Short mmCIF file of C-alpha atoms in Angstrom, two decimals:
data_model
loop_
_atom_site.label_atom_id
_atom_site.label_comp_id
_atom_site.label_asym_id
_atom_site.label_seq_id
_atom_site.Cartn_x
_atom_site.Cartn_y
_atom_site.Cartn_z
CA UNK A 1 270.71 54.90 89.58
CA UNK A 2 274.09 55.64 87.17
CA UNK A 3 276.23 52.55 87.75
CA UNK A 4 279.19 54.93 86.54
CA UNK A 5 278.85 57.35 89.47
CA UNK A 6 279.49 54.40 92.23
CA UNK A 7 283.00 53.63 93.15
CA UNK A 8 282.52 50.91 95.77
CA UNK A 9 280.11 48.00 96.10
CA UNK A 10 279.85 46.22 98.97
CA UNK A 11 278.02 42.47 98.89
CA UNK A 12 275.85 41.05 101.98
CA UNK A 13 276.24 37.44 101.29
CA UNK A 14 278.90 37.62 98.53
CA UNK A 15 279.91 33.91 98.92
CA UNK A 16 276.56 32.72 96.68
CA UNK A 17 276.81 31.74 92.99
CA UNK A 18 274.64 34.76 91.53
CA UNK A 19 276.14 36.97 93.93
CA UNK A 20 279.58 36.18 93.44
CA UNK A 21 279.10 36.76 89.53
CA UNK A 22 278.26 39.99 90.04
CA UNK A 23 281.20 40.99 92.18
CA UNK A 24 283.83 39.56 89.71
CA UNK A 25 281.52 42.00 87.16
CA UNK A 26 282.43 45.25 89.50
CA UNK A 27 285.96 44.20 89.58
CA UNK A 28 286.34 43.94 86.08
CA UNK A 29 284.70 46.90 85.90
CA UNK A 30 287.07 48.72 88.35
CA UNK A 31 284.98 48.98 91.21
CA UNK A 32 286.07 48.65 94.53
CA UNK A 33 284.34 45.47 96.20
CA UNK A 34 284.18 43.66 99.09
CA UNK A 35 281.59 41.83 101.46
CA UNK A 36 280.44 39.25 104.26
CA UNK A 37 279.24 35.76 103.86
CA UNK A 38 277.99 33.74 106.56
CA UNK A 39 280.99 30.83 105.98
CA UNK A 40 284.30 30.34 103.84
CA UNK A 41 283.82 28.13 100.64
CA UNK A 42 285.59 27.46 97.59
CA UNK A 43 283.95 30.88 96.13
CA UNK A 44 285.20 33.47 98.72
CA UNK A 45 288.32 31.48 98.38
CA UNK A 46 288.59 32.74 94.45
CA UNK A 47 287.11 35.88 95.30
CA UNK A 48 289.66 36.36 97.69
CA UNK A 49 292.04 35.84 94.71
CA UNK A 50 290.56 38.51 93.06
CA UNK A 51 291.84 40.56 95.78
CA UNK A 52 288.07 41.24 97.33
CA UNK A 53 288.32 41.79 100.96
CA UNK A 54 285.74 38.94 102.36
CA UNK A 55 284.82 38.42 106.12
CA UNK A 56 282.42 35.94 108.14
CA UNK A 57 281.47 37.80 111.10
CA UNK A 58 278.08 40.26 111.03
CA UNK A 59 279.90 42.69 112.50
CA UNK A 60 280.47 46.34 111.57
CA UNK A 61 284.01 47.18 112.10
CA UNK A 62 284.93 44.78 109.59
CA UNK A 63 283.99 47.63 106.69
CA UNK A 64 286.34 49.50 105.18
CA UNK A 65 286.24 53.07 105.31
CA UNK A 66 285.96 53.13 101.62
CA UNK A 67 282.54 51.96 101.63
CA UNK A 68 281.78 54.21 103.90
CA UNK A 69 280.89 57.51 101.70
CA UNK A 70 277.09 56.98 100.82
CA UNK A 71 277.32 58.60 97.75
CA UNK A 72 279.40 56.44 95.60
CA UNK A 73 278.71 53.30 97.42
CA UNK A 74 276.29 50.57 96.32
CA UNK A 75 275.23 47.76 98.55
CA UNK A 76 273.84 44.55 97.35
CA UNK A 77 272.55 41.73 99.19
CA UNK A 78 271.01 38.33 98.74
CA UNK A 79 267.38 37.61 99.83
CA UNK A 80 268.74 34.33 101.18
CA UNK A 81 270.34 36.80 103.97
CA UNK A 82 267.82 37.07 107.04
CA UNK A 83 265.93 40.86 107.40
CA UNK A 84 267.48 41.67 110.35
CA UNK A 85 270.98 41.07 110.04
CA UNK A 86 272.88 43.80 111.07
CA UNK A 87 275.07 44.95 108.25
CA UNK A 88 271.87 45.06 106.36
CA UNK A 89 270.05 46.74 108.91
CA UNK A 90 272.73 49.27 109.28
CA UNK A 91 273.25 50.26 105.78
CA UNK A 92 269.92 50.90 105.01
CA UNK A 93 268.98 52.55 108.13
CA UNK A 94 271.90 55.00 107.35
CA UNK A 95 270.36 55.92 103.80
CA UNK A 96 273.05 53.93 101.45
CA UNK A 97 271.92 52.54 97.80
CA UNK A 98 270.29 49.59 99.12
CA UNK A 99 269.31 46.54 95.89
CA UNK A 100 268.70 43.19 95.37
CA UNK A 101 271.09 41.29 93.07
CA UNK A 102 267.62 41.02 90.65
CA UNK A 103 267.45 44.87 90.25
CA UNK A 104 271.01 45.84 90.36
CA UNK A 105 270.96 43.04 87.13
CA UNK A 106 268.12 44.61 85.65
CA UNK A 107 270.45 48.23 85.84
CA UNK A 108 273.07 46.03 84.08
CA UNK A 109 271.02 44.63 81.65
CA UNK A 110 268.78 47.98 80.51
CA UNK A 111 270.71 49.30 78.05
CA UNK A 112 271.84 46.38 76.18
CA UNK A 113 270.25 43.63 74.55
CA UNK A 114 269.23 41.22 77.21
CA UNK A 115 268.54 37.35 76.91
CA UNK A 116 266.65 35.93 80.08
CA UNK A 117 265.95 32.54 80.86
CA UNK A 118 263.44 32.04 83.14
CA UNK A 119 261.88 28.60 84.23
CA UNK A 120 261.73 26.05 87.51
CA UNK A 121 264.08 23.64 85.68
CA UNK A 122 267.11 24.32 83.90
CA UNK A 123 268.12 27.85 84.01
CA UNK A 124 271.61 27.53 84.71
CA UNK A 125 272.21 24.67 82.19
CA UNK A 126 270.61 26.90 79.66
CA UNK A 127 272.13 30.32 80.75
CA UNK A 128 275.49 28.66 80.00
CA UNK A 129 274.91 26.88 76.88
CA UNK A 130 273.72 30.26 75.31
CA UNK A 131 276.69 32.12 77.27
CA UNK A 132 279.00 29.52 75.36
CA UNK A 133 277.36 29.66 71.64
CA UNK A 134 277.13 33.26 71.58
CA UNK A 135 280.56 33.53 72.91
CA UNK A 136 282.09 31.40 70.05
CA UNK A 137 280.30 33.10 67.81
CA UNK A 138 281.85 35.81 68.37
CA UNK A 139 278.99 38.44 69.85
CA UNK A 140 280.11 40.65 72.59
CA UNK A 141 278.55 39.34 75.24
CA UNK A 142 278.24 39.34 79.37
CA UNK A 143 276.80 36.39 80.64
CA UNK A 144 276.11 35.83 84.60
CA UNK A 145 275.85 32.07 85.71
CA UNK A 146 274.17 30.67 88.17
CA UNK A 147 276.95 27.91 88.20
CA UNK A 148 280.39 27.29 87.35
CA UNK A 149 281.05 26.74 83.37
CA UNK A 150 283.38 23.68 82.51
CA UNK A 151 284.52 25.14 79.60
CA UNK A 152 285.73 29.14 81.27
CA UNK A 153 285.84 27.73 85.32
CA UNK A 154 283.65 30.60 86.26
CA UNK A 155 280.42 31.86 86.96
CA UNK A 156 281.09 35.07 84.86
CA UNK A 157 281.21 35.20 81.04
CA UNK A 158 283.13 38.62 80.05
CA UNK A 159 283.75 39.46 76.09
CA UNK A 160 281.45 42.70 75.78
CA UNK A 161 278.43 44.98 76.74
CA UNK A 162 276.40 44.50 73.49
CA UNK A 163 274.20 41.00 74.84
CA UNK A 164 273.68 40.53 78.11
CA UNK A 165 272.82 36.73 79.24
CA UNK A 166 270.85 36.32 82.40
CA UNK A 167 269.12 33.75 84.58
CA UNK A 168 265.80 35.41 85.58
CA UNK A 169 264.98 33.85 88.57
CA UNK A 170 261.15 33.42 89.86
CA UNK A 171 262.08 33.00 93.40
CA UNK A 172 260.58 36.12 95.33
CA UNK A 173 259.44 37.32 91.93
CA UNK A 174 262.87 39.17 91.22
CA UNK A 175 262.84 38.40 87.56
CA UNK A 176 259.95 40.98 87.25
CA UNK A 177 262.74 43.87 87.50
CA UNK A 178 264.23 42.47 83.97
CA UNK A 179 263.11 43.83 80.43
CA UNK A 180 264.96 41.27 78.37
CA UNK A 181 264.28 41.80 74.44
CA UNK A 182 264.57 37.95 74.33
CA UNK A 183 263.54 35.62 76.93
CA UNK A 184 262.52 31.65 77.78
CA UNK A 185 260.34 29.62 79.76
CA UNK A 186 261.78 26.37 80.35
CA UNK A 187 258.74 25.15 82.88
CA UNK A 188 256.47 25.95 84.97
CA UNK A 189 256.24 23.68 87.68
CA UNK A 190 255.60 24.53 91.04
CA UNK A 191 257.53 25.59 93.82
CA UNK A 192 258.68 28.54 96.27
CA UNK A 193 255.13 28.04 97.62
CA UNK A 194 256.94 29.30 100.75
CA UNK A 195 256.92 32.52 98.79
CA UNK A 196 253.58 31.91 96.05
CA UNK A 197 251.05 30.20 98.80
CA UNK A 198 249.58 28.63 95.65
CA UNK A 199 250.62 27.37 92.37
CA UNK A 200 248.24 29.87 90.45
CA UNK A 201 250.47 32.33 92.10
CA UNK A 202 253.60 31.35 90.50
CA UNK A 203 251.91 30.87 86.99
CA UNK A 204 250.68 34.33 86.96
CA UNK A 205 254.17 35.52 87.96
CA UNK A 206 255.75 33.80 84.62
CA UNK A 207 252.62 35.64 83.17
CA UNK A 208 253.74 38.92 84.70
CA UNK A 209 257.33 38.03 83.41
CA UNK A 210 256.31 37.30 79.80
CA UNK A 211 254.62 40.54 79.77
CA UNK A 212 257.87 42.27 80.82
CA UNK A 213 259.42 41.71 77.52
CA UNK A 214 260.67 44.81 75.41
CA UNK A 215 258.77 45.77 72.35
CA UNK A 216 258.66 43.17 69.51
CA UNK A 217 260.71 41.19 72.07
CA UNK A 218 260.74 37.01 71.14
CA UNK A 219 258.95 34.85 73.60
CA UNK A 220 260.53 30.80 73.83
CA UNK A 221 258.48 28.68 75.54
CA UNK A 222 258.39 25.05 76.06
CA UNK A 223 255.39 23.43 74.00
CA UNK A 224 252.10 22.67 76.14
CA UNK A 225 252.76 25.77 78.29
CA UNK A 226 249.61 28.36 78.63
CA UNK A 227 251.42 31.09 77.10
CA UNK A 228 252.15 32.37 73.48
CA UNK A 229 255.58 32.57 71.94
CA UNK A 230 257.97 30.43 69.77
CA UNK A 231 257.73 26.87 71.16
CA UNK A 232 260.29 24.24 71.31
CA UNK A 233 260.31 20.96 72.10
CA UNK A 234 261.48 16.79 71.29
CA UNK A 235 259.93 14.87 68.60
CA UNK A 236 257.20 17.11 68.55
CA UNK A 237 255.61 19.95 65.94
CA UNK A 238 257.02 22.83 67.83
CA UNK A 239 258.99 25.37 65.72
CA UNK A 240 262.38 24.57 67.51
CA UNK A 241 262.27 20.39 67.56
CA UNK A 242 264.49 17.63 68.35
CA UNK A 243 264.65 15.09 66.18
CA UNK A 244 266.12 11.51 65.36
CA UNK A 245 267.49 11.48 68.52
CA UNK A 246 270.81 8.89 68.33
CA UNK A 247 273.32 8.01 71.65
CA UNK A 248 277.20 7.00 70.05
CA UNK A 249 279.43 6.76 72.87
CA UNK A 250 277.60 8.28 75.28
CA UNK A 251 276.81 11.74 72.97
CA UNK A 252 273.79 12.42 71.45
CA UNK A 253 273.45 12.98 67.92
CA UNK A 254 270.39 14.18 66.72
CA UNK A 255 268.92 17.35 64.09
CA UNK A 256 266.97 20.37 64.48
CA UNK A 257 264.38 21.37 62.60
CA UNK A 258 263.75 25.24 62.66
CA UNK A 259 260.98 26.74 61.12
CA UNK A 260 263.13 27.86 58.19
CA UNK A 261 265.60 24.46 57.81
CA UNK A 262 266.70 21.57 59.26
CA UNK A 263 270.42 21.44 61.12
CA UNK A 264 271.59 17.63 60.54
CA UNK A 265 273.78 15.79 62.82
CA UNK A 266 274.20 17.88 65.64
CA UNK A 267 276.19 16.41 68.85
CA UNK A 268 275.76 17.20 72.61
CA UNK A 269 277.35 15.81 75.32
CA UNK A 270 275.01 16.44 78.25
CA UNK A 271 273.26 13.15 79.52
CA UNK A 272 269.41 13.63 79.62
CA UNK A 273 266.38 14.45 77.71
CA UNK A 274 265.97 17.85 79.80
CA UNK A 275 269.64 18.07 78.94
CA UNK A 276 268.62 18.25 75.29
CA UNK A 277 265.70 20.60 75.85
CA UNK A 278 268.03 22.89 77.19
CA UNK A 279 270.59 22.88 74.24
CA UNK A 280 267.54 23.14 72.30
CA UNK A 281 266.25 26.52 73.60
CA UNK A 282 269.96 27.93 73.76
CA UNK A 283 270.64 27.47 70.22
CA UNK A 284 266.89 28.67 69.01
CA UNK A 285 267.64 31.43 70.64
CA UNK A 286 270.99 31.97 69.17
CA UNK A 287 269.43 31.20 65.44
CA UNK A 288 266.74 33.80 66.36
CA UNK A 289 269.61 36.42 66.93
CA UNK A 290 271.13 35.95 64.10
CA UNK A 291 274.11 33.02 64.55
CA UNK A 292 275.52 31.72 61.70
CA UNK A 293 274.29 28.10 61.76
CA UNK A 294 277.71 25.95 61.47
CA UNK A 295 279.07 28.10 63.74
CA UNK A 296 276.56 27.01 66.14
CA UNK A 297 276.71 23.33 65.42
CA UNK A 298 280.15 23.22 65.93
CA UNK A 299 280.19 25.35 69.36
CA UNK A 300 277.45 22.82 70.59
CA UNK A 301 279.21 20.05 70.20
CA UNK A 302 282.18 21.61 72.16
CA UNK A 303 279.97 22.87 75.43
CA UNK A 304 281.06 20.61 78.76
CA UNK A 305 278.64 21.63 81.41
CA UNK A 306 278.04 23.26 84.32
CA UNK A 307 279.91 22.02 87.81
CA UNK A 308 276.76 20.31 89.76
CA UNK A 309 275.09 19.57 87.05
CA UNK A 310 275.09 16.38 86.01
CA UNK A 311 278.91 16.64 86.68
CA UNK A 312 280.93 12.96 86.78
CA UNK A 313 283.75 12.57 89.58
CA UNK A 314 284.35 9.02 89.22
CA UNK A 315 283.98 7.27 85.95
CA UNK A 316 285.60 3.80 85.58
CA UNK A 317 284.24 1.09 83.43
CA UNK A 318 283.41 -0.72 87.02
CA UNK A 319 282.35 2.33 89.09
CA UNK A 320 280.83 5.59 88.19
CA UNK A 321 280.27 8.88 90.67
CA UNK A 322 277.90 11.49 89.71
CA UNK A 323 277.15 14.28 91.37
CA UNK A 324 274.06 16.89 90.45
CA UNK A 325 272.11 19.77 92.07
CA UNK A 326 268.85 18.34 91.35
CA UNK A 327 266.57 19.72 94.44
CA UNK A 328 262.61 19.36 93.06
CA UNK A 329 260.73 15.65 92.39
CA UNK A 330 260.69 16.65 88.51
CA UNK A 331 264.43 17.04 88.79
CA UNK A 332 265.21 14.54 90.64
CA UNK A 333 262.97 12.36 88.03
CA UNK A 334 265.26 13.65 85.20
CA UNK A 335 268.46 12.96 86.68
CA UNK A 336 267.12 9.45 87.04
CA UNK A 337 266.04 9.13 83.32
CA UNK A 338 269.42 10.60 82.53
CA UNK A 339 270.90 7.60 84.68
CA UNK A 340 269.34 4.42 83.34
CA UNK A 341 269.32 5.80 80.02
CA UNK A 342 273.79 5.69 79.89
CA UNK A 343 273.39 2.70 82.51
CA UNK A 344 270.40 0.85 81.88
CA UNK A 345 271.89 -2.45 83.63
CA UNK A 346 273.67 -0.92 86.85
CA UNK A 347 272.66 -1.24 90.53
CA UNK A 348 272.23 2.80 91.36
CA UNK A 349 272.69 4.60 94.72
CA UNK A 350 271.23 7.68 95.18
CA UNK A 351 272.55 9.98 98.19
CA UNK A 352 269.87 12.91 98.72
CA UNK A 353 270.03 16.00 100.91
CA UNK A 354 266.50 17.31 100.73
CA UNK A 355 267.02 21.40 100.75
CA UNK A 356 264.12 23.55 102.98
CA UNK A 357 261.92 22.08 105.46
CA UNK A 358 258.90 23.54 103.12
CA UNK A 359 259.89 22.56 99.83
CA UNK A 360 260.00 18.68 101.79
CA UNK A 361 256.45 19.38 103.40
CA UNK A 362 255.10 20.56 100.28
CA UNK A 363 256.30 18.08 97.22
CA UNK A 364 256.76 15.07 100.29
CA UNK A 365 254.58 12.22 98.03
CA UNK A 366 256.49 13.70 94.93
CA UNK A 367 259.80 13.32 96.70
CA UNK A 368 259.18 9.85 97.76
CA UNK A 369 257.43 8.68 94.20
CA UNK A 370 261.11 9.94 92.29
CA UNK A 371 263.65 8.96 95.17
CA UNK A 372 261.55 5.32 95.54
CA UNK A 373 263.04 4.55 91.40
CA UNK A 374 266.37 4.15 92.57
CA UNK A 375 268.20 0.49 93.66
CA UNK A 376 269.21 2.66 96.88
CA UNK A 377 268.85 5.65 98.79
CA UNK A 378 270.64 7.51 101.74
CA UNK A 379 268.75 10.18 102.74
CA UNK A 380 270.68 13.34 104.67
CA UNK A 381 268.97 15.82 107.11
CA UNK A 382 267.14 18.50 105.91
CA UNK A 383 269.47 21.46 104.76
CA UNK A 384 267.41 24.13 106.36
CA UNK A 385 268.94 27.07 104.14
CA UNK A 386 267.26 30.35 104.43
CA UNK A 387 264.87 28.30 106.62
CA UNK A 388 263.38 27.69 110.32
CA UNK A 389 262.58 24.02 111.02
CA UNK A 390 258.99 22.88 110.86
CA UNK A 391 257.70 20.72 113.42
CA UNK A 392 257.06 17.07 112.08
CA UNK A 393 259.39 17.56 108.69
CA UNK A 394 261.60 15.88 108.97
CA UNK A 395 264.32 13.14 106.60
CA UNK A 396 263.11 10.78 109.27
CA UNK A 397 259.17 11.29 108.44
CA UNK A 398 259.71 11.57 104.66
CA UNK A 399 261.76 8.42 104.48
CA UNK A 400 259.00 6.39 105.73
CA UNK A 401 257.18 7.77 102.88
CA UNK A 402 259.39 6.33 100.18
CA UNK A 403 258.11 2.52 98.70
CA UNK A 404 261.82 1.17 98.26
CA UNK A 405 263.57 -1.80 100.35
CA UNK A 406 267.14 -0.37 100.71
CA UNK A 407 267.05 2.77 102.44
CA UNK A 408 268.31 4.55 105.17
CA UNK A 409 268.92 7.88 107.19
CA UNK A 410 272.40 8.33 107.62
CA UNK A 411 274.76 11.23 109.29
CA UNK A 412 276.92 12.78 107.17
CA UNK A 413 280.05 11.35 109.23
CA UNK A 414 278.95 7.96 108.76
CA UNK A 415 278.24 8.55 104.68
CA UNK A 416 281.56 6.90 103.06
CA UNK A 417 281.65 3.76 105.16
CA UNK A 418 277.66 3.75 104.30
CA UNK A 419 278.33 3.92 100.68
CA UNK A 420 281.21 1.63 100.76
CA UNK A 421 278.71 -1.00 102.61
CA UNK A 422 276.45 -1.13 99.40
CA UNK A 423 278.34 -2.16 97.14
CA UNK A 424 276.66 0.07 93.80
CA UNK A 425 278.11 0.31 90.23
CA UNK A 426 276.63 3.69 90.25
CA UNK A 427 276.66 6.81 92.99
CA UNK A 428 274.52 9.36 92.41
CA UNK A 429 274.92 12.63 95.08
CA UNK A 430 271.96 15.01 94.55
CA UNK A 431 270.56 18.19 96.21
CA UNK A 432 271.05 21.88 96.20
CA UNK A 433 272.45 22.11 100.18
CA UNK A 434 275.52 21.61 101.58
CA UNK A 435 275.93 18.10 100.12
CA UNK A 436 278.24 19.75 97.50
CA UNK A 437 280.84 20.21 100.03
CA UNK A 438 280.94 16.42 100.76
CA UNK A 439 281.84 15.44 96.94
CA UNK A 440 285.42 15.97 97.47
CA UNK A 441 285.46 13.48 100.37
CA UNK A 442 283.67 11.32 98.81
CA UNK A 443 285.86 11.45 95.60
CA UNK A 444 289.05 10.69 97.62
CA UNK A 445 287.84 7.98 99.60
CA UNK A 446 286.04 6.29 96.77
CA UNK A 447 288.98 6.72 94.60
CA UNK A 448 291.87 5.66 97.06
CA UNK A 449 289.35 2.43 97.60
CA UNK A 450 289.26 2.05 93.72
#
C-alpha cells in the first residue's frame, strides 16, 4: 500500500497509547483522521485538541462521509478491540484497507532507517531514551512511544523521516511485520501465554524477530540471552557495560565502557538497575549509529522519563507517592529494587491492580513471591482488559497466595481512606489497568492531607 495515495484514516480504538501516536503522525502528515474508543480519557481529550473527530458509541452513523470513499481511506485498529465489533466488522466486510497498527508501522518504517526495540521489559523506557538522544543530537528522526515523554508531553517524537524509532511489540507477534536495520532485545521473559500457549513459543518468536533484521543490520541483546548480537549489560564483560555505578542525590553516576573507549562520569536520573539497562541499550545504540559521544553524555543526563514509569506525584522529605505501570512479577520485582534502593529505611505501601485474568492465573506464585517484599499491599480487582473472566481467578484467590501480614482487598471507592489508615512513608501505585486513572485522586487527597 502507498501511504501517499490515502487521504483519510480512520482509528478503531484510537484512545490507546500506540494508537494515538500514530494518529497525531497522520495529522501531521495532513491526513484526515478520526475514530472510536470504547471511553473518554485524557488521550481523546488531546486528540480532540488536535481537532480529530472522536466518538464512544460502536455505532455507524457516527462516520463521516469522508471516510467513506474506499479508495483513499485507511482503517486501523487495535487488537485489544474485540473481532466482532461492528465498525470493524463493517469496514472490512465492505472491502476498505483494513491493518493493524504493527503493519501500518512497518509501511512507515520501510523506507527509512528503522530502530526497534523489542523485549518483555522496558520497551517504552528505552524507545524514549533513544527518541530523546537521537533527537538532541540532531538526527531527523520519528519516534512513536508507547508512553508519554516528560521531556516533549507526548507520545509522538516529530523532527524528520530519515530514523524511525519504534517499540516492536511481541504481543500477537506484530513485531514480525518490522525490518528494522537496528534492533534490541531487552528480555525474554515470559508472557502473553494467552497468545504463545508456551514459553518456547514466545522465544522462538524473538528468534523469528531477530531474523527479521535488514542486511548487515546490528543485533543488541541483553547478555545471557540465547541469541547472537552486540550484548550489553552491568558490571559485566559485555561490549556495552555499566560500570562504577555511584548514587549522588538520588542520580546515578556511573561510565560506559564500549568496545572502542570508555565514557566517564555519565549521569541518569531514572531510579533502578533496569532503569540503567535501559539507558544503556539506548545510548549503544546511538554510539553504534554514529552519535558524537559528548553529545550523548550530555543529552543523557537531561532525559526525565516516561509518565507511568517510575513517575513521582508526591515527594516530600516525610511522604513520597510513586506511581508505575509495572504489570509482570519481574517488573514488579524491579520497581521494588528501585524502591529500597532511594529508601532503604521507609515503611512501603504497594497498591496493585493485577491486569488480565490469565496473566494472574499464569505468573499467580510469581505475583505473590514480588508483591509479598513489600511492608503493605492493597490489592484491586482484576482489570479484565481485552479479557473474559476465568472462573476461580480472582484478587480474592491470589491474595491468599501472598506470605505478607498487612494486606488486604479493597474497592477502589474505599482506596484513599485505606491508604490514609496505614500510615506509610512510601506509596507505591502499580499496574498497567485502569489504576492510572485513580492517581489524580489519590494525588489531591494525599496532598490536601499533607
Amino acid at each position: 500500500m502507498d501511504l501517499k495515495k490515502i487521504h483519510s484514516v480512520y482509528f478503531i480504538g484510537i484512545g490507546g497509547i500506540g494508537m494515538s501516536a500514530l494518529a497525531r503522525y497522520f495529522v501531521a502528515k495532513d491526513k484526515h483522521v478520526a475514530g472510536y474508543d470504547k471511553t473518554p480519557s485524557d488521550i481523546t481529550d488531546t486528540l480532540s485538541q488536535l481537532g480529530i473527530k472522536i466518538h464512544f458509541e460502536d455505532r455507524g452513523e457516527h462516520i463521516s462521509r469522508l471516510f467513506l470513499d474506499k479508495a483513499k481511506t485507511l482503517v486501523i485498529y487495535t487488537p485489544a478491540v474485540p473481532k466482532m465489533h461492528g465498525e470493524l466488522t463493517y469496514f472490512k466486510s465492505h472491502g476498505y484497507n483494513v491493518l493493524k497498527r504493527s503493519q501500518v508501522l512497518g509501511l512507515i518504517t520501510a523506507h527509512t532507517y528503522c530502530m526497534a526495540i523489542a523485549g518483555t521489559h522496558g520497551k517504552t523506557t528505552t524507545t524514549s531514551i533513544l527518541g530523546h538522544l537521537l533527537y538532541e543530537c540532531n538526527i531527523p528522526l520519528t519516534a512513536f512511544l508507547g508512553g508519554i515523554s516528560e521531556n516533549y508531553n507526548t507520545n509522538l517524537i516529530l523532527k524528520g523521516t530519515k530514523v524511525t524509532v519504534v517499540e516492536a511489540d511481541e504481543f500477537d507477534r506484530s513485531f514480525l511485520t518490522l525490518k528494522p536495520d537496528m534492533a534490541c532485545i531487552t528480555s525474554m521473559d515470559i508472557d502473553h501465554l494467552d497468545i504463545y500457549g508456551e514459553a518456547e513459543s514466545l522465544r522462538d518468536s524473538f528468534k523469528a524477530f531477530a531474523r527479521g533484521l535488514k542486511p548487515n543490520g546490528k543485533l543488541f541483546i541483553k547478555n545471557g540471552l540465547p541469541l547472537k548480537g552486540i550484548t550489553f549489560g552491568i558490571e559485566d564483560h559485555s561490549d556495552y557495560s555499566i560500570q562504577n555505578i555511584k548514587i549522588k542525590n538520588g542520580t546515578y553516576v556511573f561510565d560506559v565502557k564500549t568496545p572502542l573507549t570508555v565514557l566517564e562520569n555519565l549521569k541518569f536520573n531514572l531510579p533502578g538497575r533496569h532503569n540503567l539497562s535501559n539507558a544503556l541499550i539506548a545510548l549503544a545504540m546511538a554510539v553504534e549509529y554514529g552519535c558524537p559521544h559528548q553529545q550523548l553524555v550530555k543529552a543523557l543526563a537531561s532525559y526525565q522519563g516516561v509518565k507511568r514509569r517510575f513517575t513521582y506525584h508526591i515527594k516530600t522529605e516525610n511522604f513520597v507517592f510513586i506511581d508505575d505501570y509495572a504489570h509482570h512479577p519481574e517488573e514488579i520485582n524491579a520497581v521494588y529494587q528501585a524502591v529500597r534502593e532511594m529508601y532503604p529505611q521507609k515503611k512501603v505501601l504497594a497498591v496493585f491492580q493485577p491486569h488480565l485474568y490469565s496473566r494472574t492465573r499464569d505468573f499467580a506464585d510469581d505475583f505473590a513471591k514480588s508483591l509479598a517484599q513489600f511492608d503493605a499491599l492493597i490489592l484491586l480487582d482484576i482489570y479484565p482488559a481485552r479479557e473474559l473472566p476465568i472462573e476461580g481467578i480472582t484478587s480474592a484467590w491470589l491474595l491468599d497466595k501472598i506470605d505478607l501480614d498487612n494486606k488486604q482487598l479493597v474497592d477502589k471507592k474505599e482506596l484513599v481512606s485505606k491508604i490514609h489508615d496505614i500510615h506509610a512513608q512510601i506509596l507505591l501505585t502499580i499496574g498497567a489497568g485502569d489504576i492510572g486513572e485513580e492517581v489524580k485522586r489519590i494525588k489531591k487527597e494525599l496532598s490536601i492531607a499533607s
